[in-house]
Amino acid sequence: MTTTQGTEQGTEYDVVVAGAGPVGLFLAGELRLGGALRVLVVERLPEVDETIKAGWINHPSAVALNRRGLLPELAAVREAVQERLRAFQDLKDGDENNNGDRDGGGGTNQRPRIAGHFAGIMLDPELFDASGPEWADADPAAGHGLLMPQAELERALGRWAERLGVEVRRGVELTGFTEEADGVAVQLDGRTVRAGWLVGCDGGRSTVRRLAGFAFPGTAPEITGYQALVELSGAERLKAGWNTTDVGTYVHGPFPGRILTVEFDSPPADRYAPVTAEELEASLRRVSGVPEVRVTGVRTATRFTDNARQATEYRRGRVLLAGDAAHVHSPFGGQGLNLGLGDALNLGWKLAAVVGGRAPESLLDTYTAERHPIGAWVLDWTRAQIALMRPDRHARALRRVVEDLAGSGAGTTYLVNRISGVWQRYDLPGSHPLTGASAPDLPLSDGTRLGEHLHTGRPLLLDLTGSPAPDTLTAPYADRLTVLTTTCLTRPTLRALLVRPDGFVAWAADTDGEEKEDEDGLAAALERWVGRSGAGARALTRG
């Protein structure tokens, strides 16, 4: 770490976030909603990165965006994506693989229009059963997931963060920092700002992670992959969708000019060197076996590998990690962006509560405890797909077994549920089945849904019996807790829910429960998750 030199006057921050990608911007917005007054985001790149990256947000991510009121703003982007899909479908009319990456959309009681894929094994939407408990009272606006180019999501989150009062500096690089007893001195292109906390959202090659000394174990890369938007000629014999060959895997679509190739000979010698048209063309010809295909222009291109690593902890003192800074893996299954957004949603309100003096620093220990297991699952989920995509005979034999399983209703439903992320929950104190799960998006008697009451990022106590919780329990939290008394027809036995700012259920009770036991459980949950009451807590000013 570098040493502190000449702190700037008047530029102290509660939190500095390194990285203005979707994860950093979402985290910054969550910090502001939670009451952190001074949040600075610094980004090395001067503009939004247009390189083709993630293009799909899963169910939990779509739910989180909707609970912050952001999905309507993204409706036009979604429609533009649909138009591009239709254009490619018209071009490849009749190809049965063409529906492989189509938008899920629709309500939770309808089959998604696509089921997705696992290691390029296409899943038949007609085999998917959405009647399981995972989809009960799920947010209908989120559907199965949404196609959303990462650059467009980044722009939308940037506008949201700006509206909330986040300061974003682009073209500024974090070059070092020094952790002190009461904060962090952060060097930005040779100048120094002081902050209470530093969060690295600065990608797989995170400077913050490296300088802070986080352990980052995992598995080494085996593959070279390319993803690009290009201009093609001689592509008539390229099959649409995911295709496995004797050499590797290639993808054509779901948009005109989008290609992806995977070869298993070795990782790239220089992953970050500029990707040329000749390089893309050679890989596409090798993998597809179509020698006449030509790449005549490159709009955007990137290399990727299956390097899979995860920080052993997400916090060291006053330095934390989120997104790719905390975990890297291959892109298969579209989990990376979604994993990072989940990190930001989990961390933002907790760090804001600590900054505001409403919670002890020990609350931050729950960030690693809750998010690390989901990150570990994602790494193994992507490793399993790499194993099935290898061109050797053993892997191909195993692939045929998995194809048979994926061709069944039970197999498709299992895989779709895992891909969608609808299964994700946290191990929280309490015995009610809803505790630790994402809150059901209950339709309420006033015509609203539960998710609409989470736009402000405040915890919500939802009473469904018409008998509000005792004032002695809720009064100490009046400045930071929304209490809503209403009814719901779809869950007649559900009495009440305490929903954390991230939308997860911290406590729940049914109508047949013991009143004293339920009150004790609610009191403990309020103290644990809503924070300290009375003196010492900083006001939640958002101006």
Coordinates of C-alpha atoms in Angstrom, one line a residue:
M1 CA 0.0 0.0 0.0
T2 CA 1.1 3.5 -0.7
T3 CA 1.5 6.2 2.0
T4 CA -0.8 9.1 2.7
Q5 CA 0.3 12.5 1.2
G6 CA -1.6 15.7 1.3
T7 CA -5.3 14.9 2.0
E8 CA -7.6 17.1 0.0
Q9 CA -9.5 19.7 2.1
G10 CA -13.3 19.3 2.2
T11 CA -13.5 16.0 0.3
E12 CA -14.1 13.4 3.0
Y13 CA -16.5 10.6 2.2
D14 CA -18.4 8.0 4.1
V15 CA -17.6 5.5 1.4
V16 CA -15.4 5.4 -1.6
V17 CA -16.4 2.8 -4.2
A18 CA -13.8 1.8 -6.8
G19 CA -15.4 0.9 -10.1
A20 CA -18.4 2.5 -11.9
G21 CA -19.7 -0.7 -13.5
P22 CA -23.2 -1.9 -12.7
V23 CA -22.1 -3.4 -9.3
G24 CA -20.4 -0.2 -8.1
L25 CA -23.2 2.0 -9.2
F26 CA -25.9 -0.2 -7.7
L27 CA -23.9 -0.3 -4.4
A28 CA -23.5 3.4 -4.4
G29 CA -27.3 3.9 -4.8
E30 CA -28.0 1.4 -2.1
L31 CA -25.6 3.3 0.2
R32 CA -27.4 6.5 -0.4
L33 CA -30.8 5.0 0.2
G34 CA -29.5 3.5 3.4
G35 CA -28.4 7.0 4.7
A36 CA -24.8 7.2 3.8
L37 CA -24.5 11.0 3.1
R38 CA -21.2 11.2 1.1
V39 CA -20.5 8.5 -1.4
L40 CA -17.9 8.8 -4.1
V41 CA -17.5 6.4 -7.0
V42 CA -14.3 6.5 -9.0
E43 CA -13.8 4.8 -12.4
R44 CA -10.6 4.5 -14.5
L45 CA -12.5 4.5 -17.8
P46 CA -13.8 7.9 -19.0
E47 CA -17.0 6.5 -20.5
V48 CA -19.3 3.5 -20.2
D49 CA -17.5 0.4 -21.6
E50 CA -19.3 -0.7 -24.7
T51 CA -17.4 -4.1 -24.9
I52 CA -19.9 -6.9 -25.2
K53 CA -20.3 -8.5 -21.8
A54 CA -23.2 -9.8 -19.8
G55 CA -26.6 -9.7 -21.6
W56 CA -29.0 -11.2 -19.1
I57 CA -30.3 -10.5 -15.6
N58 CA -31.8 -13.3 -13.7
H59 CA -34.9 -13.4 -11.5
P60 CA -33.3 -12.0 -8.3
S61 CA -31.6 -9.2 -10.2
A62 CA -34.8 -8.3 -12.0
V63 CA -36.7 -8.4 -8.7
A64 CA -34.1 -6.1 -7.1
L65 CA -34.3 -3.6 -9.9
N66 CA -38.1 -3.6 -9.8
R67 CA -38.2 -3.1 -6.0
R68 CA -36.1 0.1 -6.6
G69 CA -38.6 1.2 -9.3
L70 CA -36.0 0.8 -12.1
L71 CA -37.7 -1.7 -14.5
P72 CA -40.0 0.8 -16.1
E73 CA -37.0 2.9 -17.1
L74 CA -35.5 -0.1 -18.8
A75 CA -38.6 -1.0 -20.8
A76 CA -37.5 0.8 -23.9
V77 CA -34.1 -1.0 -23.8
R78 CA -35.9 -4.3 -23.4
E79 CA -38.1 -3.6 -26.4
A80 CA -35.0 -2.7 -28.5
V81 CA -33.5 -6.0 -27.5
Q82 CA -36.7 -7.8 -28.6
E83 CA -36.5 -6.1 -32.0
R84 CA -32.9 -7.3 -32.5
L85 CA -34.0 -10.8 -31.5
R86 CA -36.8 -10.7 -34.0
A87 CA -34.5 -9.6 -36.8
F88 CA -32.2 -12.5 -36.2
Q89 CA -35.1 -14.9 -35.9
D90 CA -36.3 -13.7 -39.3
L91 CA -32.8 -14.3 -40.7
K92 CA -32.6 -17.8 -39.3
D93 CA -36.3 -18.7 -39.6
G94 CA -36.9 -22.4 -38.9
D95 CA -33.7 -23.1 -37.0
E96 CA -34.8 -24.9 -33.9
N97 CA -31.9 -23.6 -31.8
N98 CA -32.9 -20.0 -32.4
N99 CA -35.0 -19.7 -29.3
G100 CA -32.0 -20.4 -27.0
D101 CA -31.4 -16.9 -25.7
R102 CA -34.8 -15.3 -26.0
D103 CA -36.3 -13.1 -23.3
G104 CA -38.1 -14.9 -20.5
G105 CA -40.7 -12.2 -19.8
G106 CA -44.3 -13.1 -18.8
G107 CA -45.8 -13.8 -15.4
T108 CA -44.6 -16.4 -13.0
N109 CA -47.6 -18.7 -13.6
Q110 CA -46.7 -18.9 -17.3
R111 CA -43.9 -20.9 -18.9
P112 CA -41.0 -18.6 -19.9
R113 CA -40.7 -18.2 -23.6
I114 CA -37.3 -19.7 -23.3
A115 CA -35.8 -22.1 -20.8
G116 CA -32.1 -21.3 -21.4
H117 CA -29.3 -23.7 -21.6
F118 CA -26.8 -25.6 -19.5
A119 CA -23.3 -26.0 -21.1
G120 CA -25.0 -25.3 -24.5
I121 CA -27.6 -28.0 -23.9
M122 CA -30.8 -26.3 -24.9
L123 CA -33.7 -26.6 -22.5
D124 CA -37.3 -27.1 -23.9
P125 CA -39.6 -24.5 -22.4
E126 CA -42.5 -26.9 -22.9
L127 CA -41.0 -29.2 -20.3
F128 CA -40.6 -26.5 -17.6
D129 CA -43.0 -26.7 -14.7
A130 CA -43.5 -23.3 -13.0
S131 CA -46.0 -24.5 -10.4
G132 CA -43.4 -25.3 -7.7
P133 CA -43.2 -23.3 -4.5
E134 CA -40.2 -21.4 -5.8
W135 CA -42.4 -19.4 -8.0
A136 CA -45.3 -18.9 -5.6
D137 CA -46.0 -15.1 -5.3
A138 CA -42.9 -14.3 -7.3
D139 CA -42.7 -10.9 -8.9
P140 CA -44.6 -11.1 -12.2
A141 CA -42.6 -8.2 -13.7
A142 CA -39.3 -10.0 -13.2
G143 CA -40.5 -13.2 -14.9
H144 CA -37.8 -15.8 -15.6
G145 CA -35.2 -13.1 -16.2
L146 CA -34.7 -10.3 -18.7
L147 CA -32.3 -9.8 -21.6
M148 CA -30.4 -6.6 -20.8
P149 CA -27.1 -5.5 -22.3
Q150 CA -24.7 -4.6 -19.5
A151 CA -23.8 -1.2 -21.0
E152 CA -27.5 -0.2 -21.0
L153 CA -28.0 -1.4 -17.4
E154 CA -24.9 0.6 -16.4
R155 CA -26.3 3.8 -17.9
A156 CA -29.6 3.3 -16.1
L157 CA -27.9 2.7 -12.8
G158 CA -25.7 5.7 -13.4
R159 CA -28.7 7.9 -13.8
W160 CA -30.3 6.4 -10.7
A161 CA -27.2 7.0 -8.6
E162 CA -27.0 10.5 -9.8
R163 CA -30.6 11.2 -8.8
L164 CA -29.8 9.9 -5.4
G165 CA -26.8 12.3 -5.0
V166 CA -23.9 9.9 -5.6
E167 CA -20.7 11.6 -6.8
V168 CA -19.2 9.8 -9.8
R169 CA -15.7 10.7 -11.1
R170 CA -14.8 9.0 -14.4
G171 CA -11.3 9.0 -15.8
V172 CA -9.9 8.7 -12.3
E173 CA -7.8 5.7 -11.2
L174 CA -7.3 4.4 -7.7
T175 CA -3.6 3.9 -7.3
G176 CA -3.2 3.1 -3.6
F177 CA -4.6 3.4 -0.2
T178 CA -3.7 3.3 3.5
E179 CA -6.1 1.9 6.1
E180 CA -6.1 3.8 9.4
A181 CA -7.9 3.2 12.7
D182 CA -10.9 5.3 11.7
G183 CA -10.9 5.2 7.9
V184 CA -9.0 4.8 4.7
A185 CA -6.8 7.3 2.9
V186 CA -7.4 6.6 -0.8
Q187 CA -5.0 7.8 -3.5
L188 CA -6.6 8.8 -6.8
D189 CA -4.2 9.7 -9.5
G190 CA -1.7 11.0 -7.0
R191 CA -4.2 13.0 -4.9
T192 CA -5.6 11.6 -1.6
V193 CA -9.2 11.6 -0.2
R194 CA -10.2 10.3 3.1
A195 CA -13.1 7.9 3.6
G196 CA -14.6 5.8 6.4
W197 CA -14.7 2.8 4.1
L198 CA -13.4 1.6 0.8
V199 CA -15.2 -1.0 -1.4
G200 CA -13.5 -2.6 -4.4
C201 CA -15.9 -3.1 -7.3
D202 CA -13.1 -2.8 -9.7
G203 CA -13.3 -6.1 -11.6
G204 CA -11.4 -9.4 -11.8
R205 CA -8.0 -7.7 -11.8
S206 CA -9.0 -5.6 -8.8
T207 CA -6.4 -3.2 -7.5
V208 CA -8.2 -3.0 -4.2
R209 CA -8.2 -6.7 -3.7
R210 CA -4.5 -6.9 -4.6
L211 CA -3.4 -4.0 -2.4
A212 CA -5.5 -5.1 0.6
G213 CA -4.0 -8.6 0.5
F214 CA -7.2 -10.7 0.1
A215 CA -6.5 -14.4 -0.5
F216 CA -7.9 -15.4 -3.9
P217 CA -7.7 -19.2 -4.4
G218 CA -9.3 -21.2 -7.1
T219 CA -8.7 -23.1 -10.3
A220 CA -6.5 -22.1 -13.3
P221 CA -7.9 -21.5 -16.8
E222 CA -8.0 -24.2 -19.5
I223 CA -9.9 -22.5 -22.3
T224 CA -9.7 -19.6 -24.7
G225 CA -13.1 -18.0 -25.5
Y226 CA -14.1 -15.1 -27.6
Q227 CA -17.3 -13.1 -27.6
A228 CA -17.9 -10.5 -30.2
L229 CA -20.3 -8.4 -32.3
V230 CA -19.0 -8.6 -35.9
E231 CA -19.9 -8.3 -39.5
L232 CA -19.9 -11.6 -41.3
S233 CA -19.9 -12.9 -44.8
G234 CA -20.2 -16.5 -45.9
A235 CA -22.1 -17.4 -42.7
E236 CA -25.0 -19.2 -44.4
R237 CA -23.8 -22.6 -43.0
L238 CA -23.3 -21.3 -39.5
K239 CA -26.0 -22.8 -37.3
A240 CA -27.9 -20.5 -35.0
G241 CA -27.7 -21.0 -31.2
W242 CA -25.2 -23.1 -29.3
N243 CA -23.3 -25.8 -31.2
T244 CA -20.9 -28.4 -30.0
T245 CA -18.3 -29.7 -32.4
D246 CA -15.3 -32.0 -32.3
V247 CA -13.1 -28.9 -31.7
G248 CA -15.1 -27.0 -29.1
T249 CA -18.3 -24.9 -29.0
Y250 CA -19.6 -21.9 -31.0
V251 CA -22.6 -19.7 -30.8
H252 CA -24.3 -17.7 -33.5
G253 CA -26.9 -15.2 -32.3
P254 CA -29.3 -14.4 -30.7
F255 CA -28.6 -11.0 -32.4
P256 CA -27.3 -10.4 -35.9
G257 CA -23.5 -10.5 -35.8
R258 CA -23.1 -11.9 -32.3
I259 CA -20.6 -14.8 -32.2
L260 CA -18.9 -16.8 -29.4
T261 CA -16.3 -19.5 -29.6
V262 CA -14.7 -21.8 -27.0
E263 CA -11.5 -23.8 -27.6
F264 CA -9.9 -26.2 -25.2
D265 CA -6.3 -26.1 -26.3
S266 CA -5.0 -23.6 -23.7
P267 CA -5.7 -20.2 -22.2
P268 CA -4.7 -17.1 -24.2
A269 CA -1.1 -15.9 -24.0
D270 CA -2.4 -12.4 -23.5
R271 CA -6.0 -12.2 -22.6
Y272 CA -6.1 -8.4 -22.7
A273 CA -4.4 -7.7 -26.0
P274 CA -6.7 -6.2 -28.7
V275 CA -8.8 -8.8 -30.4
T276 CA -8.4 -8.7 -34.2
A277 CA -10.8 -9.8 -37.0
E278 CA -8.3 -12.3 -38.2
E279 CA -8.1 -13.9 -34.7
L280 CA -11.9 -14.2 -34.5
E281 CA -12.3 -15.5 -38.0
A282 CA -9.6 -18.2 -37.4
S283 CA -11.3 -19.4 -34.2
L284 CA -14.8 -19.4 -35.7
R285 CA -13.5 -21.4 -38.7
R286 CA -11.8 -23.9 -36.6
V287 CA -14.7 -24.5 -34.2
S288 CA -17.5 -24.4 -36.7
G289 CA -15.8 -26.2 -39.6
V290 CA -17.2 -23.6 -42.0
P291 CA -14.1 -22.5 -43.9
E292 CA -15.8 -19.9 -46.1
V293 CA -17.0 -17.7 -43.1
R294 CA -15.3 -14.4 -42.9
V295 CA -15.2 -11.7 -40.2
T296 CA -15.2 -8.4 -42.2
G297 CA -15.6 -6.0 -39.3
V298 CA -15.5 -6.0 -35.6
R299 CA -17.8 -3.8 -33.5
T300 CA -16.8 -5.1 -30.1
A301 CA -14.9 -8.1 -28.9
T302 CA -13.4 -9.7 -25.8
R303 CA -11.6 -12.8 -24.7
F304 CA -12.5 -14.9 -21.7
T305 CA -11.3 -17.9 -19.9
D306 CA -12.6 -20.3 -17.2
N307 CA -10.3 -18.9 -14.5
A308 CA -12.4 -19.5 -11.3
R309 CA -11.4 -17.9 -8.1
Q310 CA -13.0 -16.5 -5.0
A311 CA -11.8 -14.3 -2.1
T312 CA -11.8 -16.3 1.1
E313 CA -13.4 -13.3 2.8
Y314 CA -15.2 -10.2 1.5
R315 CA -14.0 -7.8 4.2
R316 CA -10.6 -7.0 5.7
G317 CA -11.0 -4.2 8.2
R318 CA -12.4 -1.1 6.5
V319 CA -11.9 -2.6 3.0
L320 CA -14.6 -4.7 1.3
L321 CA -15.0 -6.4 -2.1
A322 CA -18.1 -6.9 -4.3
G323 CA -18.7 -8.3 -7.8
D324 CA -15.8 -9.6 -9.9
A325 CA -13.3 -8.2 -7.4
A326 CA -14.6 -10.9 -5.0
H327 CA -15.1 -13.8 -7.5
V328 CA -14.3 -14.6 -11.1
H329 CA -15.4 -17.5 -13.3
S330 CA -16.4 -18.3 -16.9
P331 CA -19.4 -16.5 -18.3
F332 CA -21.5 -19.7 -18.9
G333 CA -24.9 -19.4 -17.5
G334 CA -24.9 -15.6 -17.3
Q335 CA -24.3 -15.6 -13.5
G336 CA -21.5 -13.1 -13.1
L337 CA -23.3 -9.8 -13.3
N338 CA -26.2 -11.1 -11.3
L339 CA -23.9 -12.4 -8.6
G340 CA -22.3 -8.9 -8.3
L341 CA -25.7 -7.1 -8.2
G342 CA -26.7 -9.5 -5.3
D343 CA -23.5 -8.6 -3.5
A344 CA -24.3 -4.9 -3.8
L345 CA -27.8 -5.3 -2.7
N346 CA -26.7 -7.3 0.4
L347 CA -23.8 -5.0 1.4
G348 CA -25.3 -1.5 0.7
W349 CA -27.8 -1.2 3.5
K350 CA -25.6 -2.9 6.0
L351 CA -22.6 -0.6 5.4
A352 CA -24.9 2.4 5.4
A353 CA -26.3 1.3 8.8
V354 CA -22.7 1.0 10.2
V355 CA -21.8 4.4 8.7
G356 CA -24.8 6.0 10.3
G357 CA -24.1 4.5 13.7
R358 CA -27.3 2.4 13.7
A359 CA -25.5 -0.9 13.7
P360 CA -22.2 -2.3 15.0
E361 CA -19.5 -3.3 12.6
S362 CA -20.3 -6.9 13.3
L363 CA -23.3 -6.6 11.0
L364 CA -20.8 -6.5 8.1
D365 CA -19.7 -10.1 9.1
T366 CA -23.1 -11.2 7.8
Y367 CA -22.1 -10.0 4.3
T368 CA -19.5 -12.6 3.7
A369 CA -21.5 -15.2 5.6
E370 CA -24.6 -14.7 3.4
R371 CA -22.9 -14.0 0.0
H372 CA -19.9 -16.3 0.0
P373 CA -21.9 -19.6 -0.3
I374 CA -23.8 -18.3 -3.3
G375 CA -20.5 -17.2 -5.0
A376 CA -19.0 -20.6 -4.3
W377 CA -22.1 -22.3 -5.9
V378 CA -21.7 -20.1 -9.0
L379 CA -18.1 -21.1 -9.5
D380 CA -18.9 -24.8 -9.3
W381 CA -21.9 -24.2 -11.6
T382 CA -19.6 -22.8 -14.3
R383 CA -17.0 -25.4 -13.7
A384 CA -19.6 -28.1 -14.3
Q385 CA -20.5 -26.6 -17.6
I386 CA -16.8 -26.4 -18.7
A387 CA -16.5 -30.1 -17.9
L388 CA -19.5 -31.0 -20.1
M389 CA -18.2 -28.8 -23.0
R390 CA -14.8 -30.5 -23.3
P391 CA -14.3 -32.3 -26.6
D392 CA -12.7 -35.5 -25.1
R393 CA -14.6 -38.8 -25.2
H394 CA -15.2 -39.0 -21.5
A395 CA -16.8 -35.6 -21.4
R396 CA -18.9 -36.3 -24.5
A397 CA -20.2 -39.5 -22.9
L398 CA -21.2 -37.6 -19.8
R399 CA -22.8 -34.9 -21.9
R400 CA -25.1 -37.4 -23.5
V401 CA -26.2 -38.5 -20.0
V402 CA -26.9 -34.9 -19.0
E403 CA -28.8 -34.3 -22.3
D404 CA -31.1 -37.2 -21.5
L405 CA -31.7 -35.8 -18.0
A406 CA -32.2 -32.3 -19.4
G407 CA -34.8 -33.7 -21.8
S408 CA -37.1 -34.6 -19.0
G409 CA -39.6 -32.4 -17.2
A410 CA -37.9 -32.8 -13.9
G411 CA -34.5 -32.2 -15.3
T412 CA -35.5 -29.0 -17.2
T413 CA -37.4 -27.7 -14.2
Y414 CA -34.4 -28.2 -11.9
L415 CA -32.0 -26.6 -14.3
V416 CA -34.2 -23.6 -15.1
N417 CA -34.8 -23.0 -11.4
R418 CA -31.1 -23.0 -10.7
I419 CA -30.2 -20.8 -13.7
S420 CA -33.0 -18.3 -12.8
G421 CA -31.6 -17.9 -9.3
V422 CA -35.1 -18.2 -7.8
W423 CA -33.7 -20.7 -5.3
Q424 CA -31.4 -18.2 -3.6
R425 CA -31.9 -17.6 0.1
Y426 CA -29.9 -16.9 3.3
D427 CA -29.6 -18.9 6.5
L428 CA -31.1 -16.5 9.0
P429 CA -32.3 -17.0 12.6
G430 CA -36.0 -18.2 12.8
S431 CA -38.0 -21.3 11.9
H432 CA -40.7 -19.9 9.6
P433 CA -40.3 -21.2 6.0
L434 CA -40.2 -17.7 4.6
T435 CA -37.4 -16.5 6.9
G436 CA -34.2 -16.0 4.8
A437 CA -36.1 -16.1 1.5
S438 CA -36.8 -13.2 -0.9
A439 CA -40.1 -11.7 0.2
P440 CA -43.1 -13.0 -1.8
D441 CA -44.5 -10.2 -4.0
L442 CA -47.9 -10.3 -2.3
P443 CA -50.9 -8.6 -3.9
L444 CA -52.3 -6.3 -1.2
S445 CA -55.9 -5.2 -0.6
D446 CA -55.2 -1.6 -1.7
G447 CA -54.2 -2.8 -5.2
T448 CA -50.4 -2.5 -4.6
R449 CA -47.9 -5.3 -4.3
L450 CA -45.3 -5.8 -1.6
G451 CA -42.4 -4.9 -3.8
E452 CA -43.8 -1.4 -4.5
H453 CA -43.3 -0.5 -0.8
L454 CA -39.5 -1.2 -1.0
H455 CA -38.6 1.6 -3.4
T456 CA -37.2 3.7 -0.6
G457 CA -34.8 1.1 0.6
R458 CA -36.3 1.1 4.1
P459 CA -37.1 -2.1 6.1
L460 CA -40.8 -3.0 6.0
L461 CA -43.0 -4.5 8.7
L462 CA -46.0 -5.8 6.9
D463 CA -49.0 -6.7 9.1
L464 CA -51.7 -8.7 7.4
T465 CA -54.1 -9.1 10.3
G466 CA -55.3 -5.6 10.7
S467 CA -53.8 -5.5 14.2
P468 CA -50.6 -3.5 14.2
A469 CA -47.6 -4.7 16.2
P470 CA -47.3 -3.2 19.6
D471 CA -45.9 0.4 19.6
T472 CA -43.4 -0.7 22.3
L473 CA -41.8 -2.8 19.5
T474 CA -41.9 -0.5 16.6
A475 CA -41.8 3.0 18.1
P476 CA -38.0 3.0 18.7
Y477 CA -37.5 2.4 14.9
A478 CA -40.0 5.0 13.6
D479 CA -37.3 7.0 11.9
R480 CA -36.1 4.0 9.7
L481 CA -38.9 1.4 9.6
T482 CA -42.0 1.4 7.3
V483 CA -45.0 -0.2 9.0
L484 CA -47.9 -1.2 6.8
T485 CA -51.1 -2.7 8.0
T486 CA -53.2 -4.3 5.3
T487 CA -54.6 -7.7 4.1
C488 CA -53.7 -10.2 1.4
L489 CA -56.0 -12.9 0.0
T490 CA -53.3 -15.2 -1.4
R491 CA -51.7 -16.0 2.0
P492 CA -54.6 -16.3 4.5
T493 CA -52.5 -18.0 7.1
L494 CA -49.6 -15.4 7.0
R495 CA -49.8 -13.0 9.9
A496 CA -46.8 -10.6 9.4
L497 CA -43.4 -10.2 7.7
L498 CA -40.4 -8.1 8.5
V499 CA -38.6 -7.5 5.2
R500 CA -35.0 -6.2 5.2
P501 CA -34.0 -3.4 2.9
D502 CA -32.6 -6.0 0.4
G503 CA -36.0 -7.6 0.2
F504 CA -35.2 -10.7 2.2
V505 CA -37.5 -11.9 5.0
A506 CA -35.9 -11.4 8.4
W507 CA -38.9 -12.6 10.4
A508 CA -42.3 -14.0 9.7
A509 CA -45.3 -15.3 11.7
D510 CA -48.5 -17.2 10.9
T511 CA -51.9 -16.6 12.4
D512 CA -51.8 -19.8 14.4
G513 CA -48.5 -19.0 16.1
E514 CA -47.9 -18.2 19.8
E515 CA -48.3 -14.4 20.2
K516 CA -45.6 -14.0 22.9
E517 CA -43.1 -16.2 21.0
D518 CA -43.8 -14.2 17.8
E519 CA -43.3 -10.9 19.6
D520 CA -40.0 -12.0 21.0
G521 CA -38.9 -13.1 17.6
L522 CA -39.9 -9.8 16.0
A523 CA -38.1 -7.8 18.8
A524 CA -34.9 -9.8 18.2
A525 CA -35.1 -9.4 14.4
L526 CA -35.7 -5.6 14.7
E527 CA -32.7 -5.3 16.9
R528 CA -30.5 -7.4 14.7
W529 CA -31.5 -6.1 11.3
V530 CA -33.0 -2.6 11.7
G531 CA -30.4 -1.4 14.1
R532 CA -29.8 0.5 17.3
S533 CA -32.5 2.8 18.5
G534 CA -32.3 6.1 20.3
A535 CA -29.1 8.0 20.9
G536 CA -26.1 7.5 18.8
A537 CA -27.8 6.9 15.5
R538 CA -27.2 9.5 12.8
A539 CA -30.4 10.9 11.2
L540 CA -31.3 9.4 7.8
T541 CA -31.0 12.6 5.8
R542 CA -30.9 12.0 2.0
G543 CA -30.9 15.6 0.8

